[in-house]
mmCIF file of C-alpha atoms in Angstrom:
data_model
loop_
_atom_site.group_PDB
_atom_site.id
_atom_site.type_symbol
_atom_site.label_atom_id
_atom_site.label_comp_id
_atom_site.label_asym_id
_atom_site.label_seq_id
_atom_site.Cartn_x
_atom_site.Cartn_y
_atom_site.Cartn_z
ATOM 1 C CA MET A 51 -31.846 -39.802 -0.157
ATOM 2 C CA THR A 52 -30.432 -42.121 2.538
ATOM 3 C CA PHE A 53 -32.066 -39.961 5.207
ATOM 4 C CA VAL A 54 -35.407 -40.163 3.350
ATOM 5 C CA VAL A 55 -35.124 -43.983 3.245
ATOM 6 C CA PHE A 56 -34.372 -44.018 6.992
ATOM 7 C CA LEU A 57 -37.406 -41.861 7.866
ATOM 8 C CA GLY A 58 -39.661 -43.728 5.433
ATOM 9 C CA LEU A 59 -38.855 -47.131 6.946
ATOM 10 C CA LEU A 60 -39.168 -45.729 10.465
ATOM 11 C CA PHE A 61 -42.656 -44.306 9.886
ATOM 12 C CA LEU A 62 -43.761 -47.515 8.134
ATOM 13 C CA ALA A 63 -43.216 -49.207 11.525
ATOM 14 C CA VAL A 64 -40.476 -51.504 10.173
ATOM 15 C CA PRO A 65 -38.558 -53.054 13.139
ATOM 16 C CA ILE A 66 -35.768 -50.666 14.086
ATOM 17 C CA SER A 67 -33.008 -53.259 13.546
ATOM 18 C CA LEU A 68 -34.152 -53.730 9.942
ATOM 19 C CA VAL A 69 -34.473 -49.950 9.495
ATOM 20 C CA LEU A 70 -30.810 -49.503 10.430
ATOM 21 C CA ALA A 71 -29.516 -52.466 8.410
ATOM 22 C CA LEU A 72 -31.526 -51.585 5.276
ATOM 23 C CA THR A 73 -30.617 -47.903 5.466
ATOM 24 C CA ALA A 74 -26.922 -48.826 5.609
ATOM 25 C CA LEU A 75 -27.413 -51.124 2.597
ATOM 26 C CA TRP A 76 -29.172 -48.364 0.681
ATOM 27 C CA TYR A 77 -26.285 -45.980 1.415
ATOM 28 C CA ILE A 78 -23.795 -48.541 0.064
ATOM 29 C CA TYR A 79 -25.916 -49.105 -3.048
ATOM 30 C CA ASP A 80 -26.340 -45.357 -3.577
ATOM 31 C CA SER A 81 -22.603 -44.716 -3.187
ATOM 32 C CA GLY A 82 -21.677 -47.423 -5.723
ATOM 33 C CA ASN A 83 -18.704 -48.375 -3.527
ATOM 34 C CA ALA A 84 -18.132 -52.142 -3.881
ATOM 35 C CA VAL A 85 -15.530 -52.139 -1.073
ATOM 36 C CA LEU A 86 -18.195 -51.020 1.424
ATOM 37 C CA LEU A 87 -20.471 -53.870 0.353
ATOM 38 C CA ASP A 88 -17.675 -56.407 0.927
ATOM 39 C CA SER A 89 -17.153 -54.958 4.434
ATOM 40 C CA TYR A 90 -20.861 -55.076 5.378
ATOM 41 C CA PRO A 91 -20.922 -58.645 6.874
ATOM 42 C CA GLN A 92 -17.662 -57.967 8.731
ATOM 43 C CA GLN A 93 -19.113 -54.805 10.292
ATOM 44 C CA LEU A 94 -22.296 -56.674 11.300
ATOM 45 C CA PHE A 95 -20.250 -59.307 13.124
ATOM 46 C CA GLY A 96 -17.728 -56.828 14.524
ATOM 47 C CA ALA A 97 -20.467 -54.834 16.297
ATOM 48 C CA ILE A 98 -21.332 -57.813 18.528
ATOM 49 C CA GLU A 99 -17.838 -59.280 18.915
ATOM 50 C CA SER A 100 -17.475 -58.230 22.536
ATOM 51 C CA TYR A 101 -17.225 -60.322 25.699
ATOM 52 C CA GLY A 102 -19.068 -57.603 27.653
ATOM 53 C CA LEU A 103 -22.258 -58.137 25.643
ATOM 54 C CA LEU A 104 -22.620 -61.610 27.188
ATOM 55 C CA ALA A 105 -23.883 -59.831 30.312
ATOM 56 C CA ILE A 106 -27.108 -58.837 28.525
ATOM 57 C CA PRO A 107 -28.677 -62.324 28.075
ATOM 58 C CA LEU A 108 -27.350 -63.406 31.472
ATOM 59 C CA PHE A 109 -29.008 -60.492 33.315
ATOM 60 C CA MET A 110 -32.221 -61.176 31.375
ATOM 61 C CA LEU A 111 -32.047 -64.820 32.461
ATOM 62 C CA ALA A 112 -31.488 -63.816 36.105
ATOM 63 C CA GLY A 113 -34.619 -61.630 35.995
ATOM 64 C CA GLU A 114 -36.741 -64.385 34.433
ATOM 65 C CA LEU A 115 -35.550 -66.951 36.994
ATOM 66 C CA MET A 116 -36.213 -64.569 39.889
ATOM 67 C CA ASN A 117 -39.746 -63.876 38.759
ATOM 68 C CA GLU A 118 -40.531 -67.541 38.102
ATOM 69 C CA GLY A 119 -38.849 -68.696 41.319
ATOM 70 C CA GLY A 120 -40.767 -66.387 43.672
ATOM 71 C CA LEU A 121 -37.801 -64.166 44.551
ATOM 72 C CA THR A 122 -39.596 -61.025 43.352
ATOM 73 C CA ALA A 123 -42.491 -61.545 45.796
ATOM 74 C CA ARG A 124 -40.056 -62.003 48.711
ATOM 75 C CA LEU A 125 -38.209 -58.791 47.821
ATOM 76 C CA ILE A 126 -41.550 -56.925 47.871
ATOM 77 C CA ASN A 127 -42.195 -58.262 51.390
ATOM 78 C CA LEU A 128 -38.736 -57.052 52.462
ATOM 79 C CA ALA A 129 -39.697 -53.596 51.183
ATOM 80 C CA ARG A 130 -42.832 -53.714 53.391
ATOM 81 C CA ILE A 131 -40.638 -53.826 56.498
ATOM 82 C CA MET A 132 -38.737 -50.670 55.428
ATOM 83 C CA VAL A 133 -41.502 -48.351 54.229
ATOM 84 C CA GLY A 134 -44.860 -50.137 54.517
ATOM 85 C CA GLY A 135 -46.262 -48.060 57.387
ATOM 86 C CA PHE A 136 -46.042 -44.580 55.807
ATOM 87 C CA ARG A 137 -48.988 -42.820 54.171
ATOM 88 C CA GLY A 138 -49.083 -44.186 50.663
ATOM 89 C CA GLY A 139 -47.139 -47.177 52.007
ATOM 90 C CA LEU A 140 -47.726 -49.410 48.993
ATOM 91 C CA ALA A 141 -46.398 -46.683 46.698
ATOM 92 C CA TYR A 142 -43.162 -46.609 48.718
ATOM 93 C CA ILE A 143 -43.043 -50.418 48.725
ATOM 94 C CA ASN A 144 -43.426 -50.353 44.954
ATOM 95 C CA LEU A 145 -40.484 -47.957 44.593
ATOM 96 C CA VAL A 146 -38.172 -49.797 47.036
ATOM 97 C CA ALA A 147 -38.977 -53.123 45.369
ATOM 98 C CA ASN A 148 -38.183 -51.518 42.005
ATOM 99 C CA MET A 149 -34.816 -50.373 43.375
ATOM 100 C CA MET A 150 -34.062 -53.963 44.428
ATOM 101 C CA MET A 151 -35.148 -55.297 41.042
ATOM 102 C CA ALA A 152 -33.079 -52.618 39.275
ATOM 103 C CA ALA A 153 -30.037 -54.089 41.010
ATOM 104 C CA ILE A 154 -30.797 -57.418 39.312
ATOM 105 C CA MET A 155 -32.550 -57.028 35.982
ATOM 106 C CA GLY A 156 -30.784 -54.191 34.178
ATOM 107 C CA SER A 157 -33.697 -53.821 31.729
ATOM 108 C CA ALA A 158 -36.327 -51.112 32.235
ATOM 109 C CA ALA A 159 -38.900 -52.729 29.915
ATOM 110 C CA SER A 160 -38.635 -56.150 31.616
ATOM 111 C CA GLN A 161 -38.779 -54.538 35.049
ATOM 112 C CA ILE A 162 -41.949 -52.576 34.192
ATOM 113 C CA ALA A 163 -43.621 -55.741 32.874
ATOM 114 C CA ILE A 164 -42.766 -57.849 35.937
ATOM 115 C CA MET A 165 -43.505 -55.218 38.584
ATOM 116 C CA SER A 166 -46.803 -54.184 36.920
ATOM 117 C CA ARG A 167 -48.080 -57.731 37.348
ATOM 118 C CA ALA A 168 -46.837 -57.899 40.940
ATOM 119 C CA MET A 169 -47.769 -54.468 42.350
ATOM 120 C CA VAL A 170 -50.644 -52.784 40.497
ATOM 121 C CA PRO A 171 -53.438 -55.240 41.517
ATOM 122 C CA ALA A 172 -52.345 -54.992 45.179
ATOM 123 C CA MET A 173 -52.322 -51.166 45.080
ATOM 124 C CA GLU A 174 -55.712 -51.047 43.365
ATOM 125 C CA LYS A 175 -57.187 -53.325 46.035
ATOM 126 C CA GLU A 176 -56.055 -50.890 48.762
ATOM 127 C CA GLY A 177 -57.698 -47.837 47.145
ATOM 128 C CA TYR A 178 -55.072 -46.383 44.797
ATOM 129 C CA ASP A 179 -56.333 -45.507 41.345
ATOM 130 C CA LYS A 180 -55.007 -47.698 38.575
ATOM 131 C CA PRO A 181 -53.211 -45.046 36.442
ATOM 132 C CA TYR A 182 -51.273 -43.796 39.504
ATOM 133 C CA SER A 183 -50.333 -47.364 40.490
ATOM 134 C CA ALA A 184 -49.156 -48.112 36.944
ATOM 135 C CA ALA A 185 -47.289 -44.771 36.802
ATOM 136 C CA ILE A 186 -45.257 -45.497 39.961
ATOM 137 C CA THR A 187 -44.382 -48.940 38.615
ATOM 138 C CA ALA A 188 -43.334 -47.480 35.255
ATOM 139 C CA ALA A 189 -41.346 -44.705 36.981
ATOM 140 C CA GLY A 190 -39.514 -47.386 38.981
ATOM 141 C CA GLY A 191 -38.329 -48.752 35.642
ATOM 142 C CA LEU A 192 -36.383 -45.500 35.152
ATOM 143 C CA LEU A 193 -34.069 -46.621 37.965
ATOM 144 C CA SER A 194 -33.035 -49.654 35.915
ATOM 145 C CA PRO A 195 -30.565 -47.884 33.579
ATOM 146 C CA ILE A 196 -28.854 -46.127 36.498
ATOM 147 C CA ILE A 197 -28.703 -48.484 39.483
ATOM 148 C CA PRO A 198 -26.246 -51.244 38.539
ATOM 149 C CA PRO A 199 -26.430 -53.527 36.674
ATOM 150 C CA SER A 200 -27.704 -51.830 33.510
ATOM 151 C CA MET A 201 -27.886 -53.183 29.973
ATOM 152 C CA LEU A 202 -27.452 -49.659 28.620
ATOM 153 C CA PHE A 203 -24.304 -49.225 30.744
ATOM 154 C CA VAL A 204 -22.978 -52.537 29.399
ATOM 155 C CA LEU A 205 -23.574 -51.347 25.858
ATOM 156 C CA PHE A 206 -22.166 -47.870 26.514
ATOM 157 C CA GLY A 207 -19.046 -49.415 28.063
ATOM 158 C CA VAL A 208 -18.535 -51.509 24.917
ATOM 159 C CA LEU A 209 -19.099 -48.534 22.593
ATOM 160 C CA ALA A 210 -16.994 -46.058 24.593
ATOM 161 C CA GLN A 211 -14.322 -48.652 25.449
ATOM 162 C CA VAL A 212 -14.473 -47.900 29.171
ATOM 163 C CA PRO A 213 -14.610 -50.559 31.937
ATOM 164 C CA ILE A 214 -18.208 -51.716 32.422
ATOM 165 C CA ALA A 215 -17.623 -52.249 36.164
ATOM 166 C CA GLU A 216 -16.641 -48.568 36.535
ATOM 167 C CA MET A 217 -19.724 -47.517 34.549
ATOM 168 C CA PHE A 218 -21.840 -49.468 37.041
ATOM 169 C CA ILE A 219 -20.125 -47.760 39.988
ATOM 170 C CA ALA A 220 -20.672 -44.353 38.350
ATOM 171 C CA GLY A 221 -24.430 -44.999 38.394
ATOM 172 C CA ILE A 222 -24.778 -45.594 42.159
ATOM 173 C CA ILE A 223 -24.921 -41.977 43.415
ATOM 174 C CA PRO A 224 -27.143 -40.738 40.515
ATOM 175 C CA GLY A 225 -29.481 -43.685 41.167
ATOM 176 C CA LEU A 226 -29.785 -42.776 44.853
ATOM 177 C CA ILE A 227 -30.404 -39.090 44.002
ATOM 178 C CA MET A 228 -33.201 -40.027 41.610
ATOM 179 C CA ALA A 229 -34.724 -42.479 44.102
ATOM 180 C CA PHE A 230 -34.744 -39.716 46.773
ATOM 181 C CA LEU A 231 -36.558 -37.336 44.392
ATOM 182 C CA PHE A 232 -39.081 -40.081 43.578
ATOM 183 C CA PHE A 233 -39.688 -40.631 47.316
ATOM 184 C CA LEU A 234 -40.244 -36.883 47.681
ATOM 185 C CA ALA A 235 -42.734 -36.894 44.790
ATOM 186 C CA ILE A 236 -44.659 -39.808 46.333
ATOM 187 C CA SER A 237 -44.807 -38.132 49.768
ATOM 188 C CA LEU A 238 -46.109 -34.853 48.317
ATOM 189 C CA MET A 239 -48.691 -36.633 46.153
ATOM 190 C CA GLY A 240 -49.732 -38.752 49.141
ATOM 191 C CA LEU A 241 -50.468 -35.600 51.158
ATOM 192 C CA VAL A 242 -52.330 -33.902 48.304
ATOM 193 C CA TYR A 243 -54.480 -36.902 47.341
ATOM 194 C CA GLN A 244 -54.688 -38.400 50.850
ATOM 195 C CA TYR A 245 -53.639 -41.869 49.854
ATOM 196 C CA PRO A 246 -54.311 -44.606 52.420
ATOM 197 C CA LYS A 247 -51.992 -44.890 55.405
ATOM 198 C CA GLY A 248 -49.948 -48.047 55.266
ATOM 199 C CA GLU A 249 -49.579 -50.664 57.982
ATOM 200 C CA TRP A 250 -46.324 -51.863 59.462
ATOM 201 C CA PRO A 251 -45.981 -55.663 59.528
ATOM 202 C CA SER A 252 -46.346 -57.269 62.954
ATOM 203 C CA ARG A 253 -43.185 -58.478 64.655
ATOM 204 C CA GLN A 254 -43.959 -62.053 63.655
ATOM 205 C CA GLN A 255 -44.642 -61.051 60.036
ATOM 206 C CA ALA A 256 -41.473 -58.954 59.909
ATOM 207 C CA LYS A 257 -39.399 -61.891 61.183
ATOM 208 C CA GLU A 258 -40.973 -64.166 58.578
ATOM 209 C CA TYR A 259 -40.426 -61.626 55.770
ATOM 210 C CA ILE A 260 -36.765 -61.215 56.726
ATOM 211 C CA LEU A 261 -36.089 -64.954 56.925
ATOM 212 C CA MET A 262 -37.813 -65.615 53.614
ATOM 213 C CA GLY A 263 -36.385 -62.496 51.959
ATOM 214 C CA LEU A 264 -32.713 -62.952 52.870
ATOM 215 C CA PRO A 265 -32.024 -65.602 50.205
ATOM 216 C CA ALA A 266 -33.616 -63.355 47.531
ATOM 217 C CA GLY A 267 -31.579 -60.410 48.830
ATOM 218 C CA LEU A 268 -28.389 -62.374 48.147
ATOM 219 C CA ILE A 269 -28.831 -61.872 44.395
ATOM 220 C CA PRO A 270 -28.275 -58.064 44.393
ATOM 221 C CA LEU A 271 -25.370 -58.606 46.808
ATOM 222 C CA ILE A 272 -23.778 -61.158 44.464
ATOM 223 C CA ILE A 273 -24.057 -58.770 41.513
ATOM 224 C CA ILE A 274 -23.039 -55.477 43.121
ATOM 225 C CA GLY A 275 -20.627 -56.994 45.649
ATOM 226 C CA GLY A 276 -18.807 -59.006 42.997
ATOM 227 C CA ILE A 277 -18.385 -55.944 40.792
ATOM 228 C CA LEU A 278 -17.421 -53.474 43.556
ATOM 229 C CA THR A 279 -14.851 -55.820 45.129
ATOM 230 C CA GLY A 280 -13.405 -56.806 41.771
ATOM 231 C CA LEU A 281 -13.964 -60.514 42.494
ATOM 232 C CA ALA A 282 -16.097 -60.890 39.365
ATOM 233 C CA THR A 283 -16.616 -59.062 36.096
ATOM 234 C CA PRO A 284 -20.148 -57.842 35.277
ATOM 235 C CA THR A 285 -20.578 -60.858 32.952
ATOM 236 C CA GLU A 286 -19.420 -63.297 35.641
ATOM 237 C CA SER A 287 -21.670 -61.580 38.218
ATOM 238 C CA ALA A 288 -24.634 -61.989 35.852
ATOM 239 C CA ALA A 289 -23.844 -65.700 35.443
ATOM 240 C CA LEU A 290 -23.547 -66.161 39.235
ATOM 241 C CA ALA A 291 -26.838 -64.276 39.760
ATOM 242 C CA SER A 292 -28.597 -66.566 37.259
ATOM 243 C CA LEU A 293 -27.222 -69.655 39.006
ATOM 244 C CA GLY A 294 -28.174 -68.240 42.427
ATOM 245 C CA ALA A 295 -31.725 -67.409 41.287
ATOM 246 C CA LEU A 296 -32.109 -70.940 39.866
ATOM 247 C CA LEU A 297 -30.915 -72.664 43.062
ATOM 248 C CA ILE A 298 -32.871 -70.401 45.444
ATOM 249 C CA GLY A 299 -36.081 -70.575 43.393
ATOM 250 C CA ARG A 300 -35.882 -74.372 43.093
ATOM 251 C CA TYR A 301 -34.447 -75.572 46.413
ATOM 252 C CA VAL A 302 -35.199 -72.780 48.933
ATOM 253 C CA TYR A 303 -38.601 -71.420 47.854
ATOM 254 C CA LYS A 304 -39.515 -74.472 45.720
ATOM 255 C CA ASP A 305 -41.573 -72.238 43.359
ATOM 256 C CA LEU A 306 -39.425 -72.914 40.301
ATOM 257 C CA GLN A 307 -40.110 -76.117 38.390
ATOM 258 C CA PHE A 308 -37.503 -77.594 36.078
ATOM 259 C CA SER A 309 -40.314 -78.224 33.572
ATOM 260 C CA HIS A 310 -40.575 -74.413 33.185
ATOM 261 C CA LEU A 311 -36.899 -73.963 32.326
ATOM 262 C CA PHE A 312 -37.358 -74.478 28.590
ATOM 263 C CA GLU A 313 -39.926 -71.647 28.413
ATOM 264 C CA ILE A 314 -37.692 -69.386 30.541
ATOM 265 C CA LEU A 315 -34.682 -70.058 28.310
ATOM 266 C CA LYS A 316 -36.793 -69.567 25.174
ATOM 267 C CA ARG A 317 -38.054 -66.149 26.386
ATOM 268 C CA THR A 318 -34.516 -65.117 27.336
ATOM 269 C CA ALA A 319 -33.118 -66.235 23.968
ATOM 270 C CA PHE A 320 -35.868 -64.439 22.058
ATOM 271 C CA ASN A 321 -35.518 -61.153 23.979
ATOM 272 C CA SER A 322 -31.716 -61.115 24.011
ATOM 273 C CA GLY A 323 -31.644 -62.150 20.329
ATOM 274 C CA MET A 324 -33.670 -59.058 19.447
ATOM 275 C CA VAL A 325 -31.246 -56.867 21.400
ATOM 276 C CA ILE A 326 -28.146 -58.439 19.832
ATOM 277 C CA MET A 327 -29.632 -58.140 16.331
ATOM 278 C CA LEU A 328 -30.333 -54.483 17.015
ATOM 279 C CA ILE A 329 -26.746 -53.926 18.191
ATOM 280 C CA ALA A 330 -25.361 -55.584 15.036
ATOM 281 C CA ALA A 331 -27.575 -53.499 12.718
ATOM 282 C CA ALA A 332 -26.882 -50.282 14.589
ATOM 283 C CA GLY A 333 -23.151 -51.030 14.424
ATOM 284 C CA VAL A 334 -23.328 -51.035 10.628
ATOM 285 C CA PHE A 335 -25.385 -47.833 10.663
ATOM 286 C CA GLY A 336 -22.838 -46.200 12.981
ATOM 287 C CA TRP A 337 -20.065 -47.265 10.594
ATOM 288 C CA VAL A 338 -21.881 -45.431 7.774
ATOM 289 C CA ILE A 339 -22.234 -42.333 9.979
ATOM 290 C CA ILE A 340 -18.503 -42.318 10.720
ATOM 291 C CA PHE A 341 -17.658 -42.945 7.036
ATOM 292 C CA GLU A 342 -19.709 -39.849 6.146
ATOM 293 C CA GLU A 343 -17.793 -37.799 8.782
ATOM 294 C CA ILE A 344 -21.032 -36.763 10.505
ATOM 295 C CA PRO A 345 -19.314 -36.527 13.951
ATOM 296 C CA GLN A 346 -16.914 -33.889 12.591
ATOM 297 C CA SER A 347 -19.779 -31.893 11.076
ATOM 298 C CA ALA A 348 -21.763 -32.104 14.321
ATOM 299 C CA ALA A 349 -18.701 -31.004 16.315
ATOM 300 C CA ALA A 350 -18.257 -27.934 14.116
ATOM 301 C CA TRP A 351 -21.923 -26.968 14.520
ATOM 302 C CA ILE A 352 -21.918 -27.443 18.301
ATOM 303 C CA ALA A 353 -18.686 -25.446 18.685
ATOM 304 C CA ILE A 354 -20.487 -22.455 17.177
ATOM 305 C CA GLN A 355 -23.402 -22.804 19.628
ATOM 306 C CA THR A 356 -21.529 -23.046 22.967
ATOM 307 C CA ALA A 357 -18.169 -23.548 24.645
ATOM 308 C CA ASP A 358 -19.654 -24.410 28.087
ATOM 309 C CA PRO A 359 -19.673 -28.157 29.034
ATOM 310 C CA PHE A 360 -22.848 -27.702 31.115
ATOM 311 C CA MET A 361 -24.714 -26.074 28.203
ATOM 312 C CA PHE A 362 -23.405 -28.790 25.860
ATOM 313 C CA LEU A 363 -24.810 -31.523 28.103
ATOM 314 C CA LEU A 364 -28.154 -29.706 28.359
ATOM 315 C CA MET A 365 -28.236 -29.539 24.550
ATOM 316 C CA VAL A 366 -27.521 -33.284 24.422
ATOM 317 C CA VAL A 367 -30.371 -33.933 26.890
ATOM 318 C CA GLY A 368 -32.763 -31.845 24.774
ATOM 319 C CA ILE A 369 -31.781 -33.577 21.522
ATOM 320 C CA LEU A 370 -31.913 -37.064 23.034
ATOM 321 C CA LEU A 371 -35.321 -36.475 24.605
ATOM 322 C CA LEU A 372 -36.636 -35.968 21.071
ATOM 323 C CA VAL A 373 -34.643 -38.922 19.693
ATOM 324 C CA GLY A 374 -35.781 -41.209 22.521
ATOM 325 C CA MET A 375 -39.433 -40.422 21.774
ATOM 326 C CA VAL A 376 -39.263 -42.116 18.374
ATOM 327 C CA ILE A 377 -36.289 -44.537 18.465
ATOM 328 C CA ASP A 378 -35.580 -47.446 20.803
ATOM 329 C CA GLY A 379 -33.090 -46.529 23.541
ATOM 330 C CA ILE A 380 -30.505 -49.166 22.582
ATOM 331 C CA ALA A 381 -30.583 -48.187 18.911
ATOM 332 C CA ALA A 382 -30.411 -44.487 19.808
ATOM 333 C CA LEU A 383 -27.444 -45.116 22.119
ATOM 334 C CA ILE A 384 -25.523 -46.866 19.345
ATOM 335 C CA LEU A 385 -26.335 -44.028 16.959
ATOM 336 C CA VAL A 386 -25.410 -41.086 19.181
ATOM 337 C CA VAL A 387 -22.335 -42.346 21.054
ATOM 338 C CA PRO A 388 -20.005 -42.443 18.007
ATOM 339 C CA ILE A 389 -21.166 -38.920 17.078
ATOM 340 C CA LEU A 390 -21.322 -37.131 20.430
ATOM 341 C CA LEU A 391 -18.809 -38.860 22.728
ATOM 342 C CA PRO A 392 -15.689 -37.697 20.788
ATOM 343 C CA ILE A 393 -17.056 -34.124 20.873
ATOM 344 C CA ALA A 394 -17.770 -34.340 24.616
ATOM 345 C CA GLN A 395 -14.271 -35.605 25.397
ATOM 346 C CA THR A 396 -12.101 -33.584 23.012
ATOM 347 C CA GLN A 397 -13.909 -30.228 22.866
ATOM 348 C CA PHE A 398 -15.452 -30.035 26.329
ATOM 349 C CA GLY A 399 -13.278 -32.310 28.486
ATOM 350 C CA ILE A 400 -16.306 -34.236 29.763
ATOM 351 C CA SER A 401 -15.652 -37.602 31.432
ATOM 352 C CA PRO A 402 -17.065 -40.572 29.497
ATOM 353 C CA TYR A 403 -18.694 -41.764 32.743
ATOM 354 C CA GLN A 404 -20.608 -38.504 33.246
ATOM 355 C CA PHE A 405 -21.572 -38.444 29.581
ATOM 356 C CA GLY A 406 -22.668 -42.097 29.660
ATOM 357 C CA VAL A 407 -24.889 -41.720 32.738
ATOM 358 C CA VAL A 408 -26.570 -38.581 31.336
ATOM 359 C CA VAL A 409 -27.130 -40.117 27.894
ATOM 360 C CA CYS A 410 -28.455 -43.472 29.168
ATOM 361 C CA LEU A 411 -30.904 -41.867 31.601
ATOM 362 C CA THR A 412 -32.142 -39.395 28.988
ATOM 363 C CA LEU A 413 -32.776 -42.122 26.420
ATOM 364 C CA VAL A 414 -34.738 -44.256 28.884
ATOM 365 C CA LEU A 415 -37.132 -41.329 29.397
ATOM 366 C CA GLY A 416 -38.244 -42.118 25.839
ATOM 367 C CA LEU A 417 -39.670 -45.403 27.175
ATOM 368 C CA LEU A 418 -42.310 -43.382 29.003
ATOM 369 C CA THR A 419 -42.996 -40.520 26.592
ATOM 370 C CA PRO A 420 -45.339 -40.523 23.569
ATOM 371 C CA PRO A 421 -45.530 -41.150 20.646
ATOM 372 C CA VAL A 422 -43.585 -44.444 20.910
ATOM 373 C CA GLY A 423 -43.313 -44.873 24.702
ATOM 374 C CA ALA A 424 -42.819 -48.652 24.808
ATOM 375 C CA GLY A 425 -42.792 -48.612 28.626
ATOM 376 C CA LEU A 426 -46.133 -46.790 28.672
ATOM 377 C CA PHE A 427 -47.697 -49.422 26.453
ATOM 378 C CA ILE A 428 -46.182 -52.267 28.482
ATOM 379 C CA ALA A 429 -47.655 -50.794 31.690
ATOM 380 C CA SER A 430 -50.969 -50.204 29.893
ATOM 381 C CA THR A 431 -51.120 -53.759 28.550
ATOM 382 C CA MET A 432 -50.273 -55.270 31.940
ATOM 383 C CA THR A 433 -52.768 -53.160 33.902
ATOM 384 C CA GLY A 434 -55.539 -52.268 31.436
ATOM 385 C CA SER A 435 -55.118 -48.542 32.164
ATOM 386 C CA PRO A 436 -55.061 -46.097 29.183
ATOM 387 C CA PRO A 437 -51.510 -45.033 28.192
ATOM 388 C CA MET A 438 -52.268 -41.283 28.363
ATOM 389 C CA ALA A 439 -53.803 -41.635 31.837
ATOM 390 C CA ILE A 440 -50.577 -43.307 32.984
ATOM 391 C CA PHE A 441 -48.529 -40.569 31.295
ATOM 392 C CA ARG A 442 -50.420 -37.798 33.147
ATOM 393 C CA ALA A 443 -49.801 -39.565 36.472
ATOM 394 C CA LEU A 444 -46.125 -39.945 35.516
ATOM 395 C CA ILE A 445 -45.465 -36.212 35.066
ATOM 396 C CA PRO A 446 -44.084 -35.594 38.633
ATOM 397 C CA PHE A 447 -41.638 -38.485 38.188
ATOM 398 C CA LEU A 448 -40.570 -37.303 34.737
ATOM 399 C CA LEU A 449 -39.906 -33.843 36.190
ATOM 400 C CA ALA A 450 -37.862 -35.439 39.012
ATOM 401 C CA THR A 451 -35.829 -37.309 36.377
ATOM 402 C CA LEU A 452 -35.210 -34.098 34.421
ATOM 403 C CA LEU A 453 -34.046 -32.389 37.634
ATOM 404 C CA THR A 454 -31.649 -35.307 38.194
ATOM 405 C CA LEU A 455 -30.300 -34.869 34.656
ATOM 406 C CA VAL A 456 -29.698 -31.148 35.243
ATOM 407 C CA LEU A 457 -27.821 -31.899 38.496
ATOM 408 C CA LEU A 458 -25.679 -34.588 36.843
ATOM 409 C CA SER A 459 -24.887 -32.284 33.910
ATOM 410 C CA TRP A 460 -23.977 -29.427 36.250
ATOM 411 C CA ASN A 461 -21.757 -31.331 38.709
ATOM 412 C CA ALA A 462 -19.577 -34.168 37.377
ATOM 413 C CA GLU A 463 -18.586 -35.161 40.933
ATOM 414 C CA LEU A 464 -22.073 -36.593 41.494
ATOM 415 C CA VAL A 465 -21.127 -39.226 38.932
ATOM 416 C CA LEU A 466 -17.372 -39.528 39.481
ATOM 417 C CA MET A 467 -17.390 -39.571 43.301
ATOM 418 C CA LEU A 468 -17.029 -43.363 43.577
ATOM 419 C CA VAL A 469 -15.236 -44.133 40.302
#
């Protein structure tokens, strides 16, 4: 009956945080266990009682300040110097700029929204069709959960009780592999569809772009450098990045007005509040799952199916692709980690870092796949292009992501090389 309540609320389009909280309450009511009801508020609070979760609102704030302060536009100009002259130059610029933004924002949905506004009109003006332009921008959002920092990595680190900094480092090589496959997809599509040849900036323009872009480029260096050198925790790096974006946007580029700060803080509070509420509700739901011994049942079933770690990870990818199509990635992560991580570690000897990278990337694919596909609808809303047209243009990038997942599942060293 609890499962029926869960599905019923889900298909009634009740917000996923309420679905999880109400389903847990129904289970407690149905069980008649008064002790569980007394523990409910404690479990809600316990799910968010983690210092590492502070990184989520701080990375969101850094992204908002960068966009408002003009840092995003300067990073796009830096990308022009690197790849602007190739055929399909703006497509490459879009991808490189997304890689830079992925090293700052940590949120795929926010990245898709910001980069759609910045890149799609420019690409359309130069002769690219709108669905393809929106698809590249949305595909760039897939880099966000892999290239550090990543909100999903922060959350996974909290759930799996592994160092968040090491989770970030584990994502560097997989992120570069996926970016390479995306570049390959763009080059092949550029040849097939004969997209316009780009133009390299003149020497004077390049000098100007570098001078104006260097301050913006400090933000990724602050985040990744602080984490890699151990000088700052991910949370401290996020705070420093927010401060840096504020100072650069206000005093270097002068695009950021203090009168806009209230709106920026309000948006950040609203968006991070939704995430934190979801984490709290999913924590209670996960507690119910563990109380019902579902992980043990799942482990017994999987043990019958395979004893090969590679096949286990492919099964996880297949299951999570379906889960990610209907449930928000953060909620799905909180649901599956308590069930599947103990199985991966104890029965198959899989590193939590390899498991975390594979799971986070798989769940983010759900952002771009129907029927829910929040990322698709964000890109559609920002660009005015139909969601299914964007999805068709996305197929080469989705296939590249699946190939990345197969490689990461097959060879753990691709994840563990730098950890």
